Short mmCIF file of C-alpha atoms in Angstrom, two decimals:
data_model
loop_
_atom_site.label_atom_id
_atom_site.label_comp_id
_atom_site.label_asym_id
_atom_site.label_seq_id
_atom_site.Cartn_x
_atom_site.Cartn_y
_atom_site.Cartn_z
CA MET A 1 18.78 15.85 -13.81
CA SER A 2 16.09 14.02 -16.45
CA GLU A 3 13.06 16.27 -17.48
CA GLN A 4 11.22 13.79 -15.71
CA ALA A 5 12.95 13.85 -12.55
CA ALA A 6 12.92 17.45 -12.65
CA LEU A 7 8.78 16.99 -12.84
CA TYR A 8 8.66 15.06 -10.00
CA VAL A 9 10.59 17.61 -7.94
CA GLU A 10 8.77 20.19 -9.04
CA ARG A 11 5.61 18.46 -8.08
CA TRP A 12 7.05 17.37 -4.53
CA ASN A 13 8.39 21.04 -3.60
CA ASN A 14 4.77 22.41 -4.70
CA ALA A 15 2.40 20.37 -3.21
CA PRO A 16 -0.07 21.89 -0.90
CA GLU A 17 1.18 19.83 2.21
CA GLY A 18 4.87 19.76 0.89
CA PRO A 19 7.31 17.31 2.39
CA SER A 20 5.89 17.83 6.21
CA SER A 21 5.59 14.97 8.68
CA ASP A 22 1.72 14.74 8.03
CA CYS A 23 2.06 14.51 4.53
CA PRO A 24 -0.49 11.53 3.27
CA VAL A 25 2.13 10.58 0.92
CA ARG A 26 4.64 10.33 3.44
CA GLY A 27 2.12 7.85 5.42
CA VAL A 28 1.54 5.52 2.35
CA LEU A 29 5.37 5.62 1.65
CA ASP A 30 6.41 4.84 5.50
CA LYS A 31 4.19 1.57 5.05
CA ILE A 32 5.10 0.46 1.67
CA SER A 33 8.93 1.12 2.15
CA ASP A 34 9.47 -1.23 5.51
CA LYS A 35 11.31 -4.08 5.64
CA TRP A 36 8.82 -6.38 4.73
CA SER A 37 6.43 -5.02 2.57
CA MET A 38 8.06 -5.08 -0.89
CA LEU A 39 9.38 -8.74 -0.54
CA LEU A 40 5.71 -10.00 0.58
CA VAL A 41 3.85 -8.31 -2.34
CA MET A 42 6.56 -9.45 -4.93
CA THR A 43 6.30 -12.76 -3.43
CA LEU A 44 2.47 -12.46 -3.66
CA ALA A 45 2.74 -11.45 -7.19
CA SER A 46 2.98 -14.61 -8.68
CA GLY A 47 -0.33 -15.75 -7.12
CA PRO A 48 -2.20 -16.44 -3.93
CA LYS A 49 -0.38 -18.12 -1.26
CA ARG A 50 -1.06 -19.95 2.30
CA PHE A 51 0.60 -18.21 5.20
CA ASN A 52 3.21 -21.36 5.67
CA GLN A 53 4.13 -20.85 1.99
CA LEU A 54 5.07 -17.30 2.67
CA ARG A 55 7.16 -17.80 5.38
CA ARG A 56 8.83 -20.47 3.13
CA GLU A 57 9.74 -17.95 0.45
CA VAL A 58 10.34 -15.18 2.57
CA SER A 59 12.44 -17.14 4.77
CA ASP A 60 14.28 -14.60 7.33
CA ILE A 61 11.12 -13.18 8.40
CA SER A 62 9.75 -14.17 12.05
CA GLN A 63 6.29 -15.86 12.25
CA LYS A 64 5.23 -12.17 14.10
CA MET A 65 6.48 -9.73 11.51
CA LEU A 66 4.94 -12.15 8.64
CA THR A 67 1.75 -11.76 10.50
CA GLN A 68 1.88 -8.24 11.40
CA THR A 69 3.06 -7.22 7.53
CA LEU A 70 0.37 -9.08 6.53
CA ARG A 71 -2.23 -7.28 8.87
CA ASP A 72 -0.58 -3.72 7.46
CA LEU A 73 -0.84 -4.59 3.81
CA GLN A 74 -4.69 -5.80 4.29
CA ARG A 75 -5.63 -2.54 6.31
CA ASP A 76 -3.83 -0.41 3.71
CA GLY A 77 -6.21 -2.49 1.11
CA MET A 78 -2.98 -3.97 -0.52
CA VAL A 79 -3.69 -7.84 0.42
CA ALA A 80 -6.95 -9.86 0.70
CA ARG A 81 -7.09 -12.69 3.31
CA ARG A 82 -9.70 -15.62 2.50
CA VAL A 83 -10.17 -18.38 4.94
CA TYR A 84 -11.36 -21.45 3.94
CA ASP A 85 -13.98 -23.87 5.71
CA THR A 86 -11.94 -26.64 6.28
CA LYS A 87 -10.83 -29.04 8.98
CA PRO A 88 -8.88 -27.16 10.18
CA PRO A 89 -9.37 -23.53 8.46
CA SER A 90 -6.99 -22.94 5.94
CA VAL A 91 -6.05 -18.99 4.90
CA GLU A 92 -5.08 -17.66 1.79
CA TYR A 93 -3.46 -13.97 0.81
CA ARG A 94 -3.33 -12.67 -2.41
CA LEU A 95 -2.79 -9.27 -4.01
CA THR A 96 -5.97 -7.14 -4.24
CA PRO A 97 -5.92 -4.57 -7.59
CA LEU A 98 -4.53 -1.97 -5.32
CA GLY A 99 -1.74 -4.49 -4.46
CA GLU A 100 -1.21 -5.41 -7.81
CA SER A 101 -0.95 -1.65 -9.13
CA ILE A 102 2.52 -1.36 -7.24
CA ILE A 103 4.18 -4.35 -8.50
CA VAL A 104 5.61 -1.99 -11.73
CA PRO A 105 6.98 0.25 -9.44
CA PHE A 106 8.26 -1.68 -7.15
CA GLY A 107 9.94 -3.48 -10.12
CA HIS A 108 11.54 -0.13 -11.19
CA LEU A 109 13.18 0.39 -7.75
CA ILE A 110 14.15 -3.32 -7.43
CA GLU A 111 15.94 -3.09 -11.16
CA TRP A 112 17.43 0.70 -9.64
CA ALA A 113 18.91 -1.10 -7.06
CA GLY A 114 20.51 -3.95 -8.81
CA HIS A 115 21.98 -1.89 -11.35
CA ASN A 116 23.50 0.80 -8.84
CA HIS A 117 24.52 -2.18 -6.26
CA PRO A 118 28.18 -2.13 -7.20
CA GLN A 119 28.32 1.71 -6.94
CA ILE A 120 26.35 1.83 -3.49
CA GLY A 121 28.82 -0.58 -2.39
CA ALA A 122 32.09 1.04 -3.57
CA ALA A 123 30.63 4.37 -2.13
CA ARG A 124 29.89 2.75 1.41
CA ALA A 125 33.53 0.99 1.36
CA VAL A 126 35.09 4.61 0.52
CA PHE A 127 32.86 6.40 3.52
CA ASP A 128 33.52 3.57 5.87
CA GLY A 129 37.09 3.76 5.49
CA THR A 130 37.31 7.77 5.82
CA ASN A 131 35.41 7.12 9.24
#
């Protein structure tokens, strides 16, 4: 294990709240690690988008899930919603500074997943063959 990894593990194990179910970190991680949040944050990283633009760019998300995930990201302060006074009204979504601050950590996770995808696939094949 690297020094940095050991430091993170030590911090986690010695945190006052620990890895319990009421840990505040867990509440944040549950939200940003759901199926759609990372995709929407990374899609909005290139700039503000309207609802239908998001729906086209994240093509396999339902309208209901897009609406709910955007609301959750708004509630957590990561996405801002702006309504324009047009006929019909148009709505635009953009990342807030807090939302922008998660792009680099998400980028690291995306790189890790891309790099390790072949190993994970091979491990799954071995596991699935033995079960």
